[in-house]
XYZ file of C-alpha atoms in Angstrom:
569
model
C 10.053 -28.224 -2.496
C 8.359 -25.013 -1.465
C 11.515 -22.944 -2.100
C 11.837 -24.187 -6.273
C 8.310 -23.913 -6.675
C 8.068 -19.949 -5.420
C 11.251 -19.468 -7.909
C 9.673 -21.121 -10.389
C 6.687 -19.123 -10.421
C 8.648 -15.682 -9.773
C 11.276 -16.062 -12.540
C 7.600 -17.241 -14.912
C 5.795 -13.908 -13.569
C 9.080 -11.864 -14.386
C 9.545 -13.354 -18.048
C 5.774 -12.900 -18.820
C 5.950 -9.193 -17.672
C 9.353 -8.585 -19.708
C 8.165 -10.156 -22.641
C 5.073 -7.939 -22.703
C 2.443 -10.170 -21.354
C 0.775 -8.354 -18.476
C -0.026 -10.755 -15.437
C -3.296 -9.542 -14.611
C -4.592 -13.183 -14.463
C -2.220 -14.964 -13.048
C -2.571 -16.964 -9.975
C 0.301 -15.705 -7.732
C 1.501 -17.369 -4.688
C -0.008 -16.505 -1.453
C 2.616 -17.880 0.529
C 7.004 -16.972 -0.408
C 10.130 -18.927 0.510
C 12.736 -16.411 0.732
C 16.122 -17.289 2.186
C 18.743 -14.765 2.697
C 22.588 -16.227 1.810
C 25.860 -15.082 0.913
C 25.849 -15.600 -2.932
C 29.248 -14.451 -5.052
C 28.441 -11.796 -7.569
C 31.091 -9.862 -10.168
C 30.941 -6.383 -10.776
C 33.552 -3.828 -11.758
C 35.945 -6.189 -12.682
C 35.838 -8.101 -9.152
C 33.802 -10.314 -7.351
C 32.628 -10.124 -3.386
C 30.198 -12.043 -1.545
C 26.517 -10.013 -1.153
C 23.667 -10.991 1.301
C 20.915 -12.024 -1.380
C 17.714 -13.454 -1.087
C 17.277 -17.076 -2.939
C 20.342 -16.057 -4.685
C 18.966 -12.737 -6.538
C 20.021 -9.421 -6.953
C 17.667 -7.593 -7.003
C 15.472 -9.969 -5.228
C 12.493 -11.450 -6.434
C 9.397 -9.786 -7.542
C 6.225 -9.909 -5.159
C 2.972 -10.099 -6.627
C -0.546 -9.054 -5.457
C -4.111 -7.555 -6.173
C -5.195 -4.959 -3.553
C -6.371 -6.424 -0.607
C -4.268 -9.545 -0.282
C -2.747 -11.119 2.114
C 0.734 -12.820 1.508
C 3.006 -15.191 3.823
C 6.485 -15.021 3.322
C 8.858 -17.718 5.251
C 12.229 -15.904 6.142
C 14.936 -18.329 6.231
C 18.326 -16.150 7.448
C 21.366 -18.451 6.064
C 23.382 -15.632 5.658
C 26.625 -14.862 8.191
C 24.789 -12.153 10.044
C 21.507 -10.609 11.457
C 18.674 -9.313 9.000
C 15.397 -8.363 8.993
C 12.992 -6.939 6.167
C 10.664 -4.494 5.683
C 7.523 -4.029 3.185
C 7.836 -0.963 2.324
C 4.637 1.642 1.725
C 2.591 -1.594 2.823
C -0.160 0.085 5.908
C 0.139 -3.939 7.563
C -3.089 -2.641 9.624
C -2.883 -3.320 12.981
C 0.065 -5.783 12.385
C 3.321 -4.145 13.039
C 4.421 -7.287 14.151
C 5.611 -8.193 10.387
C 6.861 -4.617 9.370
C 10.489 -5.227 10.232
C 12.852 -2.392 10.873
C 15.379 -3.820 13.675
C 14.938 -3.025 17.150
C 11.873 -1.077 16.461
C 8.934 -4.127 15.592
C 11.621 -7.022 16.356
C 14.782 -8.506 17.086
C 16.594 -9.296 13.933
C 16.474 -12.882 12.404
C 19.709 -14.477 13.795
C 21.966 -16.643 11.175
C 20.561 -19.893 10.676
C 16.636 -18.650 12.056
C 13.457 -18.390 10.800
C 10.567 -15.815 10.939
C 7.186 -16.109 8.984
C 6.054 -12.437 8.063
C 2.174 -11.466 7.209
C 2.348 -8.967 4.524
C -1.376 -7.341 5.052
C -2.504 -5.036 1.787
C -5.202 -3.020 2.163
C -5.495 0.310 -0.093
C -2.349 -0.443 -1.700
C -2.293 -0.388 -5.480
C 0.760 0.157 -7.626
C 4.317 -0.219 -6.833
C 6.243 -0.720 -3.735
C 9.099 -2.815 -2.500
C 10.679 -4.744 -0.096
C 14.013 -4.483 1.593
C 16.239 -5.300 4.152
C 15.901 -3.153 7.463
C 18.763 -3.800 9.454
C 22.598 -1.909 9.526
C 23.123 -1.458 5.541
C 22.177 -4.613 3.535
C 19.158 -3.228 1.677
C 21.726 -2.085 -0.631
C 21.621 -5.912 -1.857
C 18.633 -6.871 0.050
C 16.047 -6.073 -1.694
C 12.926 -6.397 -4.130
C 9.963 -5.177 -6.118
C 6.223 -5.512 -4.945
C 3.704 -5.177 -7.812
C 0.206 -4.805 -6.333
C -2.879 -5.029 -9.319
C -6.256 -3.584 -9.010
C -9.114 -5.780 -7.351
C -10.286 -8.471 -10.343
C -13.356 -6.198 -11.231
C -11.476 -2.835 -11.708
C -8.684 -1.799 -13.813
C -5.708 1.085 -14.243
C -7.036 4.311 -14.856
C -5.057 4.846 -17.745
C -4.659 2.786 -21.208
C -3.557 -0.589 -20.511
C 0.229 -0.710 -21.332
C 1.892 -3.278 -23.623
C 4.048 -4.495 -20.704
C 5.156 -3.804 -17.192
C 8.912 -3.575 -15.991
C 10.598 -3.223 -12.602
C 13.375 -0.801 -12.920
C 15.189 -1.102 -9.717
C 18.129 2.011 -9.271
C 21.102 0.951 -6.685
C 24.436 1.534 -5.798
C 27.395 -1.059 -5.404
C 30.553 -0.343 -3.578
C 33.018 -2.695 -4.320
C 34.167 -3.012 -0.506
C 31.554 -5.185 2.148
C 28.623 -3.383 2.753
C 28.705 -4.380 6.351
C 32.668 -3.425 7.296
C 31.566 -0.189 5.095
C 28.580 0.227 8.212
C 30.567 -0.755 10.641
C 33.791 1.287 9.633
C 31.540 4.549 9.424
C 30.058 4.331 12.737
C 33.739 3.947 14.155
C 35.378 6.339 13.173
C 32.454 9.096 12.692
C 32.240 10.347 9.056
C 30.970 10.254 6.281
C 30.701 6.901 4.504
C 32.660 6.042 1.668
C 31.161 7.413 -2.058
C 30.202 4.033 -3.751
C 32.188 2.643 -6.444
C 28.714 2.819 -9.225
C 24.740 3.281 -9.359
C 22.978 0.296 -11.229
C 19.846 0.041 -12.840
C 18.215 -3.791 -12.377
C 21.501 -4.746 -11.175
C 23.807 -3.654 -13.584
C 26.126 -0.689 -13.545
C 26.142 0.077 -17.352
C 28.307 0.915 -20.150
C 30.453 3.712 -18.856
C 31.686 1.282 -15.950
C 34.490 -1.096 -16.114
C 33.925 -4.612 -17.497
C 30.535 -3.796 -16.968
C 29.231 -3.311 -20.920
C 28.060 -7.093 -21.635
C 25.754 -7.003 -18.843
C 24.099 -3.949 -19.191
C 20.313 -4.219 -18.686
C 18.282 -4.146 -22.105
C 14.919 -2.540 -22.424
C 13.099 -4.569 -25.754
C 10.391 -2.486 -27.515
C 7.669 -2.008 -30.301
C 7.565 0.797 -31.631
C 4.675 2.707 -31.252
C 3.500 0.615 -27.937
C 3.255 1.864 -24.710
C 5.347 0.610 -21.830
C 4.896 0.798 -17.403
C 8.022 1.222 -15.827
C 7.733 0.626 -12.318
C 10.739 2.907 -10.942
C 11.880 2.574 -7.588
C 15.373 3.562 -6.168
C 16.634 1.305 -3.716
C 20.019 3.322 -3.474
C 21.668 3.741 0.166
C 22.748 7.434 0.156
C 21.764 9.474 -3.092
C 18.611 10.925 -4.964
C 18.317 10.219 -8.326
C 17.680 12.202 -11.537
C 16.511 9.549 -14.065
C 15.592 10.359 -17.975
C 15.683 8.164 -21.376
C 17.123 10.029 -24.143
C 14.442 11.221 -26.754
C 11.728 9.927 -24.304
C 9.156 11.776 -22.220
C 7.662 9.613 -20.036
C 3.924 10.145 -17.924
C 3.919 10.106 -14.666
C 0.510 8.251 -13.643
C 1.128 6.842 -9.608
C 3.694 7.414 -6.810
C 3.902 5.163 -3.660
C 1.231 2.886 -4.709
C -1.628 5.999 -5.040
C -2.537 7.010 -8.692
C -1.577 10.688 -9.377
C -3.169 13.373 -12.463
C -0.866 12.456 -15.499
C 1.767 14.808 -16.236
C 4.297 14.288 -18.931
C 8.188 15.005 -18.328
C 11.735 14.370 -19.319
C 13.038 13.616 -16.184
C 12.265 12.416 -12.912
C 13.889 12.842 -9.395
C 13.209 9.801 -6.915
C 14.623 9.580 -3.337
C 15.624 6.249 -2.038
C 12.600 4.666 -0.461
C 10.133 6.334 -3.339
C 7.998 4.721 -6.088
C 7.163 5.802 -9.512
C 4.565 4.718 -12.052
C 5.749 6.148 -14.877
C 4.104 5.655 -18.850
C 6.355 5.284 -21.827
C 5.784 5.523 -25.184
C 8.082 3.933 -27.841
C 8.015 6.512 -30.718
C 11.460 7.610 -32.019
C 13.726 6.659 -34.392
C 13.743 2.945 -33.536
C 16.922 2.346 -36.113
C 18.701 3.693 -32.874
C 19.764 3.090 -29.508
C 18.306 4.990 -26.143
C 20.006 5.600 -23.018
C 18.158 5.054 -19.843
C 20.151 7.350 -17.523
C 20.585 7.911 -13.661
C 22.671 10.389 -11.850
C 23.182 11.374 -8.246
C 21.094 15.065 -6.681
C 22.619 16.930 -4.405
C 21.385 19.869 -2.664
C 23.790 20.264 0.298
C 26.489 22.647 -0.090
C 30.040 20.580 -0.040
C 28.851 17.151 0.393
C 30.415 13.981 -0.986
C 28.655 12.323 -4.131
C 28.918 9.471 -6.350
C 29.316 11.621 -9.638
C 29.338 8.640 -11.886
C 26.004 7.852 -14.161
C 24.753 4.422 -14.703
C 22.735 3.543 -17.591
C 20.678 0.741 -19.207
C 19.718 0.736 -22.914
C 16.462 1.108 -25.484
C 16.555 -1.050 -27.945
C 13.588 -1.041 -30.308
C 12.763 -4.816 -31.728
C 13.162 -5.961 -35.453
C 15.516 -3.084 -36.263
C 18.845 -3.305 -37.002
C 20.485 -0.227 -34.777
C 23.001 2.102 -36.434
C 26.959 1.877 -35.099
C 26.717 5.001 -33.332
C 26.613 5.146 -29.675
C 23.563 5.409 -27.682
C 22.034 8.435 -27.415
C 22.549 9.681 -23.700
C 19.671 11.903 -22.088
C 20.408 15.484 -20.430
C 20.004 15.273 -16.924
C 19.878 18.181 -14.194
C 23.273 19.243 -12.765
C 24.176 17.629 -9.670
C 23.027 20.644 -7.485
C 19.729 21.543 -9.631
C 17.548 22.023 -6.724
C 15.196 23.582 -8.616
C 14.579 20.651 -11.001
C 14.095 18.390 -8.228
C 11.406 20.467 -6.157
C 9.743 21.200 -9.712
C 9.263 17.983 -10.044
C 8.420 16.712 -6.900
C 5.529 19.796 -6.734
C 4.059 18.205 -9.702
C 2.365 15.294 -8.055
C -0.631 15.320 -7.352
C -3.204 12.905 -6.392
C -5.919 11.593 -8.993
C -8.767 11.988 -7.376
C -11.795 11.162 -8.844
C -14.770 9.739 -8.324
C -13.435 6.399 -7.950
C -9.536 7.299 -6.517
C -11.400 9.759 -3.935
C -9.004 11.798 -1.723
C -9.912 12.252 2.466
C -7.308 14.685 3.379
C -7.703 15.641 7.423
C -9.140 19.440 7.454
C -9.814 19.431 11.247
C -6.660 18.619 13.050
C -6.167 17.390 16.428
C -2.390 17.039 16.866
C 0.260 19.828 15.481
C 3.654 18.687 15.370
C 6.841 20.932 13.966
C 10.117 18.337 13.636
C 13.344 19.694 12.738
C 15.856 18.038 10.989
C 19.523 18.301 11.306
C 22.890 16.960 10.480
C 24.648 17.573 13.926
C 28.379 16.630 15.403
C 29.210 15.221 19.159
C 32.642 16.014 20.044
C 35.503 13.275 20.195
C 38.196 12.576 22.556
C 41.377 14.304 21.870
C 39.435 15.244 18.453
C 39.804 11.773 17.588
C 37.099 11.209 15.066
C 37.207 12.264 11.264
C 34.204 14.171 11.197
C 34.352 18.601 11.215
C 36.974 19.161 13.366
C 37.705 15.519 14.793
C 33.785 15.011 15.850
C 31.777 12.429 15.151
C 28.953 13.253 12.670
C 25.092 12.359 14.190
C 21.352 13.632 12.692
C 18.714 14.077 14.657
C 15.209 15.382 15.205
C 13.883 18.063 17.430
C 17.625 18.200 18.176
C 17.190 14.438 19.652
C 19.721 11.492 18.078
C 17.587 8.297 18.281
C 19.293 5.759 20.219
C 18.172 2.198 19.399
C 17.412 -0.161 21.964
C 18.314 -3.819 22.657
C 14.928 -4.914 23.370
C 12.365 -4.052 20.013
C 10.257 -1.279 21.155
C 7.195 -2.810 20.010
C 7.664 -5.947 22.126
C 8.556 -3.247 25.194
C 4.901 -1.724 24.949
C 2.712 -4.745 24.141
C 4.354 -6.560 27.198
C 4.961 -3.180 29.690
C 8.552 -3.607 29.618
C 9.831 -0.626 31.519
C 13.108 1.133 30.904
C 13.375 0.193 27.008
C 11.710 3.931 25.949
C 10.780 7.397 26.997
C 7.333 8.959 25.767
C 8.935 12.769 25.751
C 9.545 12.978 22.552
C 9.052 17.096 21.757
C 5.717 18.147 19.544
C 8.009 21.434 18.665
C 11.776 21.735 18.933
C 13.076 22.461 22.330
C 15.939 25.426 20.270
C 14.517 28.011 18.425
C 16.696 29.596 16.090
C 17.148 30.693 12.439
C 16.935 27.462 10.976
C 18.343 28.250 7.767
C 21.138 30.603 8.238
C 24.144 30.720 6.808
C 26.356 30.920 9.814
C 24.724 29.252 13.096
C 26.433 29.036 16.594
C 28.880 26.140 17.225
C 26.600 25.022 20.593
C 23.658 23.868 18.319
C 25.529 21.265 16.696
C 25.233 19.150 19.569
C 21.871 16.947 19.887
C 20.918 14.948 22.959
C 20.910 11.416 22.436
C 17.724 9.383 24.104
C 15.291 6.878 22.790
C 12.149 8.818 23.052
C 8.952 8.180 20.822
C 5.580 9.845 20.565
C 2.539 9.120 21.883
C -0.773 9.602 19.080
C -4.367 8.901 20.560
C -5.948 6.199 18.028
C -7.952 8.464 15.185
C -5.711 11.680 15.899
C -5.404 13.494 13.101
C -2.111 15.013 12.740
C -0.047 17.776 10.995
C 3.319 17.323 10.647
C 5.843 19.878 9.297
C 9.906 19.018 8.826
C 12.113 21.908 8.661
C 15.374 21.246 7.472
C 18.084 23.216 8.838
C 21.805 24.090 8.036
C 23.241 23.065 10.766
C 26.475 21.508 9.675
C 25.388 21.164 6.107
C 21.916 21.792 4.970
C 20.776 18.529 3.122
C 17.701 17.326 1.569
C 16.024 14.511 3.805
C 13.602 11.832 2.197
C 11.704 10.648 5.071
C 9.421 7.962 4.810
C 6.789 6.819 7.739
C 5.958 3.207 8.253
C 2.032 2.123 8.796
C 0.604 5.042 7.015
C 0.757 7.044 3.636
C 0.131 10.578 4.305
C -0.869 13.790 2.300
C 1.665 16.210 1.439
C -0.198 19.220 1.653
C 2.517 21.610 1.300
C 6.428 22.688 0.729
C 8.345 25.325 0.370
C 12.397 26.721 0.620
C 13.646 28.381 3.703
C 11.871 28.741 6.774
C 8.143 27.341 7.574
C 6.060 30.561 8.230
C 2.982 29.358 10.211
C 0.770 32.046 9.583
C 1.240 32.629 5.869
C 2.636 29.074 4.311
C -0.587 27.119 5.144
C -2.744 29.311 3.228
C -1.377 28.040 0.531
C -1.954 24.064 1.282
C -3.030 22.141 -1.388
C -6.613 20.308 0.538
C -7.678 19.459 -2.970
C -5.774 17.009 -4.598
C -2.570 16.769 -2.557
C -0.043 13.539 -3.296
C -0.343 10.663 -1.042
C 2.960 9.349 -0.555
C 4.489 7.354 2.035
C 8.322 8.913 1.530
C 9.011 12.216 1.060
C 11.854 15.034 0.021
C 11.909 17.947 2.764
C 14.114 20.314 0.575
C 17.488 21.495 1.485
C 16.910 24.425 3.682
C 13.146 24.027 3.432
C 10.263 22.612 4.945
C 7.412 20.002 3.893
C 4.073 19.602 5.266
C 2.384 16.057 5.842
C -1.243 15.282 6.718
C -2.485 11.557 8.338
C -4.997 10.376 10.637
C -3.522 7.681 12.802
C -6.340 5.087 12.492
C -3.400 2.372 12.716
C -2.750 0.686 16.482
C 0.513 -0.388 16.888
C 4.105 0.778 17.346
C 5.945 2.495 13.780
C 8.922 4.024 12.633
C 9.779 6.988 10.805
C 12.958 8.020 9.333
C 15.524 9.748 6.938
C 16.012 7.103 4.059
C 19.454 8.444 3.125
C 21.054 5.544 5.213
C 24.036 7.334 6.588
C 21.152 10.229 8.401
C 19.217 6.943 9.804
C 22.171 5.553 11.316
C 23.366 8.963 12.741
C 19.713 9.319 14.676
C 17.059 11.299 12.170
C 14.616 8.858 13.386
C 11.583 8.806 16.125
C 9.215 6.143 16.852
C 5.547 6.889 16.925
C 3.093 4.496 19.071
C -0.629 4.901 18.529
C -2.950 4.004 20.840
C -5.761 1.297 20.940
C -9.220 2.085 20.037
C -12.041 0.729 21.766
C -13.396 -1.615 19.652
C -11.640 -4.697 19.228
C -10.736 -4.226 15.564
C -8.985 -0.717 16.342
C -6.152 -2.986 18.723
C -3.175 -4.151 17.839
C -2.955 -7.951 16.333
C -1.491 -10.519 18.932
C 1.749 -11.087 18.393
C 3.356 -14.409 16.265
C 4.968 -17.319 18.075
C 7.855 -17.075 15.917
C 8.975 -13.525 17.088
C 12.718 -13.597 16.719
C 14.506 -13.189 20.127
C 16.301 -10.298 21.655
């Protein structure tokens, strides 16, 4: 009974919200059935079996008010191992429920269960869930709507209604022989077949026009779209014809309005963005979303998908919809432009506490690196096998969750080496780099923080292989980005220039193609968390370390005791 009642009230919340009625009093569920399955679903002209959760793609809709606590049952029915992750959400002191495979568990195993605690504490926007294990996120996954505390309210005019636009890509081959055919034979994964928006690949797809996802307006009313991109392998430029929109929260933190015409989003990032329905509303509007590419020579999906504006109680002309101008594939400059627009809010009552006196410096860089193949046997440069890594070390992921290694002193699982400052200084951004520094070591290392360290971390991006922009995103913490920049990181002029004042507090992040991006945090959260690329294919390859920060003293600076429902290795 538990399962149609949570659909119930999802698919209610999700209708109210469409239909303009913002949810601000409703009672939401503190505790979620969600069952992952194979459910059949047609797109481009075929139809394939997708891992879904209670038979939804996207998934359902979480709902919360800053500060809540939320069950959800996980019920794996589906035909292989999955686990899920809340992603942006702090879950103080309880990695336990965070999810990414191998790291804070052992996936759920086909036909088990696992009850996750989803812990909010300064949380307050938009976020979402997905699936952290091999590849299924691309189907796996959902929006999380967190509301202000009962007494307080957005700090900008109450919209007209709230929508969840969800950005993805569909390939029309399995998602998991797509993984698993990758990591064989060493290359680069397969472009997929169309991005979607809620879904839905669009008009300018194959048999895909009916189904195309319909924004309804007013005219003259003002809208939230709550845009997150939930694609595998591609950042997104994202515009409505006709439409600026205002940017007014990232990540689940508020930022200082600014108005655009486009936005870029990285997979793994959240936007709050304010739109105004106030042109010509005898026509229709493109919604529009196209792949960004920085990297010199890489593989894209150069197809666009689109959803359409349709203003209400107007009869539209018979002439297309209007389609928005978008930044060319390669427009690096739009997409730093606009990422070095955010900034926090910070006011009196959205107050900013960025860490001026640090304790821990770290430098990571990150690089797309090769390991050579017998008899040249693989089809990455040359017949190697393509890997990532940072401070020139591939993650290798354990067999036995590293989490569940440290709580219980398993030895052998980890190494705690993992290099403050890479081990191979060179010209990171050269055009033309020697042949030998293509080749990371592999090792499952993570890094050690002292509970209440507070830490500087710069990523430089190099060009080994192919320079590439790198969203990474750190789980248990949002963190300050205090500063970018193109090319090298120079560390006696770049941070003069730190923003301290207002700097965006994000929990994923772009580090530029051939440039570097400084973060800020103070680790004030016990446990064991991950941090990674969130282009999937640079995850898989090894751009990924594990941080584990210590116990405080005090009893409510330790890590939570563990579930009796763990999921076995």
């Amino acid at each position: 009974m538990r399962i149609s009642i949570s659909l119930l009230q999802l698919s209610l919340g999700l209708l109210l919200a469409i239909n303009g009625i913002l949810l601000h009093c409703q009672a939401w569920p503190a505790r979620y059935t969600f069952v992952v399955q194979e459910t059949p679903y047609k797109r481009l002209c075929s139809t394939k079996k997708i891992l879904t959760v209670n038979g939804q793609f996207p998934g359902p809709t979480l709902y919360a008010r800053k500060g809540d606590t939320i069950i959800v049952d996980v019920i794996n029915k589906g035909n292989r191992n999955i686990t899920l992750h809340w992603h942006g959400v702090a879950q103080p002191r309880n990695p336990w429920s965070d999810g990414p495979e191998y790291i804070t568990q052992c996936p759920i195993q086909p036909g088990a269960n696992f009850t996750q605690k989803i812990i909010f504490s300064t949380e307050e926007g938009t976020l979402w869930w997905h699936a952290h294990s091999e590849w299924d996120r691309a189907t796996v996954h959902g929006a999380m709507i967190i509301y202000p505390n009962k007494d307080t309210t957005y700090p900008f005019p109450k919209p007209h209604a709230e929508i969840p636009i969800i950005l993805g890509e569909w390939w029309k081959e399995d998602i998991g022989e797509l993984y698993t055919q990758t990591l064989q034979n060493g290359g680069d994964p397969n472009n997929s077949s169309a991005f979607l928006v809620n879904g839905q690949p669009g008009d300018l797809y194959p048999c895909s026009k009916p189904e195309t996802f319909k924004l309804l307006v007013d005219y003259g009313k003002s809208y939230l779209l709550r845009l997150i991109n939930a694609a595998e392998q591609e950042i997104l430029f994202f515009s409505i014809a006709n439409h600026k929109v205002t940017v007014v929260g990232s990540d689940a933190s508020y930022t200082k309005p600014f108005t655009t015409d486009y936005v870029t989003i990285p997979p793994g990032q959240t936007l709050d963005l304010l739109l105004t329905a106030n042109q010509n509303p005898s026509k229709y509007y493109y919604m529009a979303a196209k792949a960004y590419v920085g990297g010199v020579g890489i593989a894209y999906d150069n197809t666009t998908t689109t959803a359409i504006l349709q203003y209400k109680n107007h009869v539209p002309s018979s002439t297309p919809p209007l389609l928005p101008t978008l930044p060319a594939y390669n427009d690096t400059n739009a997409s730093v432009h606009f990422t070095g627009s955010l900034r926090s809010l910070a006011d009196k009552n959205h107050p900013v506490d960025v860490p001026l006196k640090i304790t821990t410096h770290l430098f990571y860089t990150l690089s797309v690196n090769t390991f050579p193949c017998p008899n040249n046997s693989c089809v990455g440069p040359n017949g190697s096998r393509l890997a990532a890594s940072m401070n020139n070390i591939s993650f290798m992921t354990p067999t036995i969750d590293i989490l569940q290694a440290y709580y219980y002193h398993v030895n052998g699982v980890f190494g705690t080496r993992f290099p403050n400052f890479p081990p191979l200084l060179f010209n990171f951004t050269a055009q033309d780099l020697p042949l030998y520094l293509q080749t990371p070591k592999r090792s499952t290392e993570v890094k050690v923080l002292e509970y209440n360290a507070t830490v500087e971390l710069v990523f430089q991006g190099t060009n080994l292989v192919s320079g590439d922009d790198h969203p990474m995103h750190l789980h248990g913490f949002s963190f300050y980005v205090v500063g970018w920049g193109l090319g090298n990181f120079d560390k006696d002029k770049d941070p003069l220039k730190y923003n301290l004042v207002d700097p965006p507090l994000k929990n994923t992040i772009t580090v530029p193609v051939n440039g570097w991006t400084a973060i800020r945090f103070k680790a004030d959260n016990p446990g064991v968390w991950f941090m990674h690329c969130h282009l999937d294919r640079h995850m898989s390859w090894g751009m990924d370390v594990t941080f584990i920060v210590k116990n405080g003293k005090e009893t409510q600076a330790q890590i939570l005791p563990p579930p009796p429902d763990m999921p076995p290795c």
